[in-house]
PDB file of C-alpha atoms in Angstrom:
ATOM      1  CA  GLY A   1      -8.334 -30.147  -6.984  1.00  0.00           C
ATOM      2  CA  ALA A   2      -5.352 -28.699  -9.161  1.00  0.00           C
ATOM      3  CA  GLY A   3      -3.183 -26.091  -7.221  1.00  0.00           C
ATOM      4  CA  VAL A   4      -1.306 -23.563  -8.927  1.00  0.00           C
ATOM      5  CA  SER A   5       1.189 -24.442 -11.251  1.00  0.00           C
ATOM      6  CA  GLN A   6       3.948 -22.755 -12.742  1.00  0.00           C
ATOM      7  CA  SER A   7       6.287 -23.392 -15.820  1.00  0.00           C
ATOM      8  CA  PRO A   8       9.185 -23.789 -16.272  1.00  0.00           C
ATOM      9  CA  SER A   9      10.635 -25.357 -12.826  1.00  0.00           C
ATOM     10  CA  ASN A  10      14.048 -24.191 -13.600  1.00  0.00           C
ATOM     11  CA  LYS A  11      15.156 -21.805 -16.603  1.00  0.00           C
ATOM     12  CA  VAL A  12      19.061 -20.937 -17.197  1.00  0.00           C
ATOM     13  CA  THR A  13      19.618 -17.663 -19.414  1.00  0.00           C
ATOM     14  CA  GLU A  14      22.176 -15.635 -20.771  1.00  0.00           C
ATOM     15  CA  LYS A  15      22.421 -11.847 -19.605  1.00  0.00           C
ATOM     16  CA  GLY A  16      20.985 -10.019 -21.803  1.00  0.00           C
ATOM     17  CA  LYS A  17      18.151 -12.397 -23.232  1.00  0.00           C
ATOM     18  CA  ASP A  18      14.330 -11.903 -22.500  1.00  0.00           C
ATOM     19  CA  VAL A  19      12.438 -14.605 -20.374  1.00  0.00           C
ATOM     20  CA  GLU A  20       8.850 -15.765 -20.099  1.00  0.00           C
ATOM     21  CA  LEU A  21       7.816 -17.372 -16.777  1.00  0.00           C
ATOM     22  CA  ARG A  22       4.160 -18.847 -16.832  1.00  0.00           C
ATOM     23  CA  CYS A  23       1.072 -19.196 -13.950  1.00  0.00           C
ATOM     24  CA  ASP A  24      -1.670 -21.251 -13.823  1.00  0.00           C
ATOM     25  CA  PRO A  25      -3.841 -20.086 -10.923  1.00  0.00           C
ATOM     26  CA  ILE A  26      -6.342 -22.402  -9.014  1.00  0.00           C
ATOM     27  CA  SER A  27      -9.592 -22.587 -11.315  1.00  0.00           C
ATOM     28  CA  GLY A  28     -12.110 -19.879  -9.802  1.00  0.00           C
ATOM     29  CA  HIS A  29      -9.362 -17.903  -8.228  1.00  0.00           C
ATOM     30  CA  THR A  30      -9.778 -14.062  -9.607  1.00  0.00           C
ATOM     31  CA  ALA A  31      -6.816 -12.699  -7.733  1.00  0.00           C
ATOM     32  CA  LEU A  32      -3.155 -13.692  -8.896  1.00  0.00           C
ATOM     33  CA  TYR A  33       0.096 -12.344  -7.558  1.00  0.00           C
ATOM     34  CA  TRP A  34       3.521 -12.687  -8.448  1.00  0.00           C
ATOM     35  CA  TYR A  35       6.272 -12.571  -5.786  1.00  0.00           C
ATOM     36  CA  ARG A  36      10.389 -12.949  -5.868  1.00  0.00           C
ATOM     37  CA  GLN A  37      12.141 -14.801  -3.338  1.00  0.00           C
ATOM     38  CA  SER A  38      15.981 -14.605  -3.305  1.00  0.00           C
ATOM     39  CA  LEU A  39      18.581 -15.196  -0.645  1.00  0.00           C
ATOM     40  CA  GLY A  40      19.436 -11.413   0.182  1.00  0.00           C
ATOM     41  CA  GLN A  41      15.808  -9.939  -0.031  1.00  0.00           C
ATOM     42  CA  GLY A  42      13.575 -12.950   1.311  1.00  0.00           C
ATOM     43  CA  LEU A  43       9.978 -12.981  -0.412  1.00  0.00           C
ATOM     44  CA  GLU A  44       9.001  -9.734  -1.900  1.00  0.00           C
ATOM     45  CA  PHE A  45       5.675  -8.883  -3.891  1.00  0.00           C
ATOM     46  CA  LEU A  46       5.842  -7.979  -7.508  1.00  0.00           C
ATOM     47  CA  ILE A  47       2.467  -7.442  -9.159  1.00  0.00           C
ATOM     48  CA  TYR A  48      -1.240  -8.058  -8.459  1.00  0.00           C
ATOM     49  CA  PHE A  49      -4.195  -8.934 -10.977  1.00  0.00           C
ATOM     50  CA  GLN A  50      -7.505  -8.928  -9.874  1.00  0.00           C
ATOM     51  CA  GLY A  51     -10.372  -9.705 -12.479  1.00  0.00           C
ATOM     52  CA  ASN A  52     -10.709  -6.498 -15.211  1.00  0.00           C
ATOM     53  CA  SER A  53      -8.914  -4.393 -12.858  1.00  0.00           C
ATOM     54  CA  ALA A  54      -5.731  -2.380 -13.865  1.00  0.00           C
ATOM     55  CA  PRO A  55      -2.952  -4.636 -12.200  1.00  0.00           C
ATOM     56  CA  ASP A  56      -0.696  -3.363  -9.072  1.00  0.00           C
ATOM     57  CA  LYS A  57       2.694  -2.681 -10.431  1.00  0.00           C
ATOM     58  CA  SER A  58       4.004  -1.261  -7.518  1.00  0.00           C
ATOM     59  CA  GLY A  59       6.328  -4.155  -6.589  1.00  0.00           C
ATOM     60  CA  LEU A  60       8.026  -4.416 -10.019  1.00  0.00           C
ATOM     61  CA  PRO A  61      11.724  -3.383  -9.506  1.00  0.00           C
ATOM     62  CA  SER A  62      12.592  -2.040 -13.176  1.00  0.00           C
ATOM     63  CA  ASP A  63      10.840  -1.431 -16.492  1.00  0.00           C
ATOM     64  CA  ARG A  64      12.354  -4.460 -17.645  1.00  0.00           C
ATOM     65  CA  PHE A  65       9.809  -6.097 -15.789  1.00  0.00           C
ATOM     66  CA  SER A  66       6.064  -6.697 -17.302  1.00  0.00           C
ATOM     67  CA  ALA A  67       3.497  -9.087 -16.765  1.00  0.00           C
ATOM     68  CA  GLU A  68      -0.009  -9.835 -18.144  1.00  0.00           C
ATOM     69  CA  ARG A  69      -3.148 -12.083 -17.511  1.00  0.00           C
ATOM     70  CA  THR A  70      -5.077 -13.212 -20.123  1.00  0.00           C
ATOM     71  CA  GLY A  71      -8.867 -14.290 -20.122  1.00  0.00           C
ATOM     72  CA  GLY A  72      -8.658 -13.751 -16.320  1.00  0.00           C
ATOM     73  CA  SER A  73      -7.056 -17.193 -15.589  1.00  0.00           C
ATOM     74  CA  VAL A  74      -3.116 -17.641 -17.089  1.00  0.00           C
ATOM     75  CA  SER A  75      -0.518 -14.976 -16.407  1.00  0.00           C
ATOM     76  CA  THR A  76       2.906 -14.566 -17.944  1.00  0.00           C
ATOM     77  CA  LEU A  77       5.878 -12.595 -16.316  1.00  0.00           C
ATOM     78  CA  THR A  78       8.409 -11.273 -18.987  1.00  0.00           C
ATOM     79  CA  ILE A  79      11.872 -10.100 -17.637  1.00  0.00           C
ATOM     80  CA  GLN A  80      13.928  -8.024 -20.658  1.00  0.00           C
ATOM     81  CA  ARG A  81      17.304  -8.122 -20.819  1.00  0.00           C
ATOM     82  CA  THR A  82      17.969 -10.136 -18.066  1.00  0.00           C
ATOM     83  CA  GLN A  83      20.820  -9.183 -15.348  1.00  0.00           C
ATOM     84  CA  GLN A  84      22.539 -11.515 -12.798  1.00  0.00           C
ATOM     85  CA  GLU A  85      20.771  -9.642  -9.787  1.00  0.00           C
ATOM     86  CA  ASP A  86      17.519 -11.146 -11.737  1.00  0.00           C
ATOM     87  CA  SER A  87      18.338 -14.591 -10.780  1.00  0.00           C
ATOM     88  CA  ALA A  88      15.767 -15.833  -8.183  1.00  0.00           C
ATOM     89  CA  VAL A  89      12.805 -17.914  -7.713  1.00  0.00           C
ATOM     90  CA  TYR A  90       9.604 -16.449  -9.192  1.00  0.00           C
ATOM     91  CA  LEU A  91       6.417 -17.429  -7.318  1.00  0.00           C
ATOM     92  CA  CYS A  92       3.045 -17.373  -8.324  1.00  0.00           C
ATOM     93  CA  ALA A  93       0.109 -17.327  -5.784  1.00  0.00           C
ATOM     94  CA  SER A  94      -3.872 -16.899  -6.388  1.00  0.00           C
ATOM     95  CA  SER A  95      -6.781 -16.292  -4.054  1.00  0.00           C
ATOM     96  CA  THR A  96     -10.476 -15.788  -4.060  1.00  0.00           C
ATOM     97  CA  PHE A  97     -11.309 -12.152  -4.146  1.00  0.00           C
ATOM     98  CA  LYS A  98     -12.786 -11.776  -0.531  1.00  0.00           C
ATOM     99  CA  LEU A  99     -10.372 -14.068   1.421  1.00  0.00           C
ATOM    100  CA  PRO A 100      -6.680 -13.099   2.380  1.00  0.00           C
ATOM    101  CA  GLU A 101      -5.031 -16.543   2.012  1.00  0.00           C
ATOM    102  CA  GLN A 102      -3.157 -16.977  -1.134  1.00  0.00           C
ATOM    103  CA  TYR A 103      -1.882 -20.269  -1.996  1.00  0.00           C
ATOM    104  CA  PHE A 104       1.412 -20.818  -4.060  1.00  0.00           C
ATOM    105  CA  GLY A 105       3.125 -22.661  -6.748  1.00  0.00           C
ATOM    106  CA  PRO A 106       6.402 -24.262  -6.907  1.00  0.00           C
ATOM    107  CA  GLY A 107       8.173 -21.626  -8.442  1.00  0.00           C
ATOM    108  CA  THR A 108      10.434 -20.953 -11.578  1.00  0.00           C
ATOM    109  CA  ARG A 109      13.972 -21.076 -10.739  1.00  0.00           C
ATOM    110  CA  LEU A 110      15.662 -18.624 -12.834  1.00  0.00           C
ATOM    111  CA  THR A 111      19.549 -18.282 -13.106  1.00  0.00           C
ATOM    112  CA  VAL A 112      21.295 -15.358 -14.896  1.00  0.00           C
ATOM    113  CA  THR A 113      24.545 -16.391 -16.197  1.00  0.00           C
TER     114      THR A 113
ATOM    115  CA  GLN B  17      14.561  -2.095   9.496  1.00  0.00           C
ATOM    116  CA  LYS B  18      12.192  -4.006   7.863  1.00  0.00           C
ATOM    117  CA  GLU B  19       8.355  -4.161   8.457  1.00  0.00           C
ATOM    118  CA  VAL B  20       8.055  -7.912   9.430  1.00  0.00           C
ATOM    119  CA  GLU B  21      11.069  -9.258  11.230  1.00  0.00           C
ATOM    120  CA  GLN B  22      11.794 -13.241  12.177  1.00  0.00           C
ATOM    121  CA  ASP B  23      14.670 -14.724  13.603  1.00  0.00           C
ATOM    122  CA  PRO B  24      16.379 -16.727  11.001  1.00  0.00           C
ATOM    123  CA  GLY B  25      17.236 -19.755  13.383  1.00  0.00           C
ATOM    124  CA  PRO B  26      18.069 -22.360  12.805  1.00  0.00           C
ATOM    125  CA  LEU B  27      16.048 -23.797  15.292  1.00  0.00           C
ATOM    126  CA  SER B  28      16.851 -27.383  16.145  1.00  0.00           C
ATOM    127  CA  VAL B  29      14.681 -29.454  18.472  1.00  0.00           C
ATOM    128  CA  PRO B  30      14.061 -32.895  19.245  1.00  0.00           C
ATOM    129  CA  GLU B  31      11.372 -34.919  18.248  1.00  0.00           C
ATOM    130  CA  GLY B  32       8.328 -34.596  20.354  1.00  0.00           C
ATOM    131  CA  ALA B  33       9.120 -31.113  21.347  1.00  0.00           C
ATOM    132  CA  ILE B  34       7.153 -27.819  20.961  1.00  0.00           C
ATOM    133  CA  VAL B  35       8.304 -25.649  18.758  1.00  0.00           C
ATOM    134  CA  SER B  36       7.817 -21.770  19.189  1.00  0.00           C
ATOM    135  CA  LEU B  37       8.187 -19.502  16.266  1.00  0.00           C
ATOM    136  CA  ASN B  38       7.679 -15.623  16.073  1.00  0.00           C
ATOM    137  CA  CYS B  39       7.386 -12.416  14.106  1.00  0.00           C
ATOM    138  CA  THR B  40       7.077  -8.953  15.094  1.00  0.00           C
ATOM    139  CA  TYR B  41       6.357  -6.166  12.861  1.00  0.00           C
ATOM    140  CA  SER B  42       5.937  -2.189  12.730  1.00  0.00           C
ATOM    141  CA  ASN B  43       2.751  -1.621  10.715  1.00  0.00           C
ATOM    142  CA  SER B  44       0.018  -1.200  12.725  1.00  0.00           C
ATOM    143  CA  ALA B  45      -2.375  -1.198   9.605  1.00  0.00           C
ATOM    144  CA  PHE B  46      -1.593  -5.273   9.608  1.00  0.00           C
ATOM    145  CA  GLN B  47      -4.783  -7.297  10.209  1.00  0.00           C
ATOM    146  CA  TYR B  48      -4.571 -10.414   8.670  1.00  0.00           C
ATOM    147  CA  PHE B  49      -1.748 -12.881   9.606  1.00  0.00           C
ATOM    148  CA  MET B  50      -0.722 -16.064   7.920  1.00  0.00           C
ATOM    149  CA  TRP B  51       1.934 -18.907   8.615  1.00  0.00           C
ATOM    150  CA  TYR B  52       3.489 -20.758   5.664  1.00  0.00           C
ATOM    151  CA  ARG B  53       5.836 -23.658   5.581  1.00  0.00           C
ATOM    152  CA  GLN B  54       8.375 -24.035   2.761  1.00  0.00           C
ATOM    153  CA  TYR B  55      10.269 -27.156   2.262  1.00  0.00           C
ATOM    154  CA  SER B  56      13.454 -27.215   0.155  1.00  0.00           C
ATOM    155  CA  ARG B  57      13.138 -25.860  -3.427  1.00  0.00           C
ATOM    156  CA  LYS B  58       9.253 -26.095  -3.171  1.00  0.00           C
ATOM    157  CA  GLY B  59       6.648 -23.014  -2.670  1.00  0.00           C
ATOM    158  CA  PRO B  60       5.134 -21.850   0.079  1.00  0.00           C
ATOM    159  CA  GLU B  61       2.253 -23.998   1.653  1.00  0.00           C
ATOM    160  CA  LEU B  62      -0.323 -22.168   3.971  1.00  0.00           C
ATOM    161  CA  LEU B  63      -0.749 -23.112   7.380  1.00  0.00           C
ATOM    162  CA  MET B  64      -2.762 -20.975   9.325  1.00  0.00           C
ATOM    163  CA  TYR B  65      -4.527 -17.554   9.024  1.00  0.00           C
ATOM    164  CA  THR B  66      -5.864 -15.504  11.590  1.00  0.00           C
ATOM    165  CA  TYR B  67      -7.638 -12.104  11.449  1.00  0.00           C
ATOM    166  CA  SER B  68      -6.629  -9.401  14.121  1.00  0.00           C
ATOM    167  CA  SER B  69      -5.619 -10.829  17.583  1.00  0.00           C
ATOM    168  CA  GLY B  70      -6.566 -13.718  19.472  1.00  0.00           C
ATOM    169  CA  ASN B  71      -5.838 -17.471  18.875  1.00  0.00           C
ATOM    170  CA  LYS B  72      -6.613 -20.136  16.456  1.00  0.00           C
ATOM    171  CA  GLU B  73      -6.084 -23.841  16.678  1.00  0.00           C
ATOM    172  CA  ASP B  74      -5.562 -26.538  14.049  1.00  0.00           C
ATOM    173  CA  GLY B  75      -4.504 -29.912  14.958  1.00  0.00           C
ATOM    174  CA  ARG B  76      -0.534 -29.757  16.149  1.00  0.00           C
ATOM    175  CA  PHE B  77      -0.491 -26.104  15.413  1.00  0.00           C
ATOM    176  CA  THR B  78      -1.571 -22.807  17.356  1.00  0.00           C
ATOM    177  CA  ALA B  79      -1.426 -19.200  16.035  1.00  0.00           C
ATOM    178  CA  GLN B  80      -1.394 -16.332  18.196  1.00  0.00           C
ATOM    179  CA  VAL B  81      -1.833 -12.630  17.634  1.00  0.00           C
ATOM    180  CA  ASP B  82      -1.117  -9.936  20.035  1.00  0.00           C
ATOM    181  CA  LYS B  83      -1.727  -6.707  17.724  1.00  0.00           C
ATOM    182  CA  SER B  84      -1.030  -4.411  21.028  1.00  0.00           C
ATOM    183  CA  SER B  85       2.263  -5.858  21.046  1.00  0.00           C
ATOM    184  CA  LYS B  86       2.675  -6.156  17.151  1.00  0.00           C
ATOM    185  CA  TYR B  87       3.838  -9.559  17.901  1.00  0.00           C
ATOM    186  CA  ILE B  88       2.630 -13.153  16.540  1.00  0.00           C
ATOM    187  CA  SER B  89       3.498 -16.566  17.179  1.00  0.00           C
ATOM    188  CA  LEU B  90       3.014 -20.188  15.981  1.00  0.00           C
ATOM    189  CA  PHE B  91       3.615 -23.188  18.010  1.00  0.00           C
ATOM    190  CA  ILE B  92       4.103 -26.857  16.596  1.00  0.00           C
ATOM    191  CA  ARG B  93       3.063 -29.339  19.466  1.00  0.00           C
ATOM    192  CA  ASP B  94       4.408 -33.047  19.086  1.00  0.00           C
ATOM    193  CA  SER B  95       7.183 -32.210  16.375  1.00  0.00           C
ATOM    194  CA  GLN B  96       7.699 -34.507  13.901  1.00  0.00           C
ATOM    195  CA  PRO B  97      11.230 -34.650  11.662  1.00  0.00           C
ATOM    196  CA  SER B  98       8.749 -34.248   8.878  1.00  0.00           C
ATOM    197  CA  ASP B  99       8.241 -30.477  10.400  1.00  0.00           C
ATOM    198  CA  SER B 100      11.705 -29.637   9.215  1.00  0.00           C
ATOM    199  CA  ALA B 101      11.315 -26.696   7.000  1.00  0.00           C
ATOM    200  CA  THR B 102      11.487 -23.081   6.791  1.00  0.00           C
ATOM    201  CA  TYR B 103       8.556 -21.359   8.546  1.00  0.00           C
ATOM    202  CA  LEU B 104       7.482 -17.787   6.906  1.00  0.00           C
ATOM    203  CA  CYS B 105       5.245 -15.452   8.628  1.00  0.00           C
ATOM    204  CA  ALA B 106       3.002 -12.734   6.202  1.00  0.00           C
ATOM    205  CA  MET B 107       0.599 -10.377   7.211  1.00  0.00           C
ATOM    206  CA  SER B 108      -1.424  -7.829   4.990  1.00  0.00           C
ATOM    207  CA  ALA B 109      -3.950  -4.764   5.878  1.00  0.00           C
ATOM    208  CA  SER B 110      -6.916  -6.042   3.944  1.00  0.00           C
ATOM    209  CA  ALA B 111      -8.747  -9.087   3.175  1.00  0.00           C
ATOM    210  CA  ALA B 112      -8.276  -9.001  -0.452  1.00  0.00           C
ATOM    211  CA  GLY B 113      -6.304  -7.369  -3.131  1.00  0.00           C
ATOM    212  CA  ASN B 114      -3.344  -6.468  -1.169  1.00  0.00           C
ATOM    213  CA  LYS B 115       0.159  -7.869  -1.130  1.00  0.00           C
ATOM    214  CA  LEU B 116       1.431 -10.058   1.577  1.00  0.00           C
ATOM    215  CA  THR B 117       4.393  -8.770   3.388  1.00  0.00           C
ATOM    216  CA  PHE B 118       6.562 -11.768   4.625  1.00  0.00           C
ATOM    217  CA  GLY B 119       9.312 -12.167   7.191  1.00  0.00           C
ATOM    218  CA  GLY B 120      12.403 -13.860   6.264  1.00  0.00           C
ATOM    219  CA  GLY B 121      11.599 -17.182   7.473  1.00  0.00           C
ATOM    220  CA  THR B 122      13.024 -19.336  10.356  1.00  0.00           C
ATOM    221  CA  ARG B 123      14.342 -22.339   9.435  1.00  0.00           C
ATOM    222  CA  VAL B 124      13.475 -25.382  12.003  1.00  0.00           C
ATOM    223  CA  LEU B 125      15.113 -28.944  12.154  1.00  0.00           C
ATOM    224  CA  VAL B 126      13.769 -31.508  14.254  1.00  0.00           C
ATOM    225  CA  LYS B 127      15.846 -34.230  14.947  1.00  0.00           C
ATOM    226  CA  PRO B 128      14.643 -37.962  15.397  1.00  0.00           C
TER     227      PRO B 128
END
């Protein structure tokens, strides 16, 4: 079946601009996660959604980062007033509620110039 | 010190050799352990998942968990050039609804 999809695959933006990254989880997966992967920091958790529960935002690095999940499916990660240190690969993952295995999308490579 | 430590490599082996990868961790609450393979410019791909201590085998892959030592391993038998990738260990404290904590990844190169 279809895996996790993300768009765009690459995004180049100027410092100070806002960006939106999209994630489409595997059909039927109720849990959705965002991670960030950068050279110096490895793979870091950002935010987690489960059904209609309040999201776990404990990994968001600043209030410039926000995310929403509409209709329990598609999610959008928004970064406002982008900074050069935001340059990284943003990865989305989904899982069923009862199992710990998370399945990742291909990522969005964000470059802030 | 990071919660999960992983030798970054690179680890270079000849085709057909056994690849041995490992991670150490400090958080005793971790109970679920995963290994991911990541090719360049691709998302991580789940290889193996193990709960608590013990061994698990899947084809050429064997995962081992020793919770008493806070040490996990992945062995790849009969390695192929297509196994050349970065291998990431990941772990969590609960079955669901919990973030994964990753090691930094080990780069593996299998030479024909």
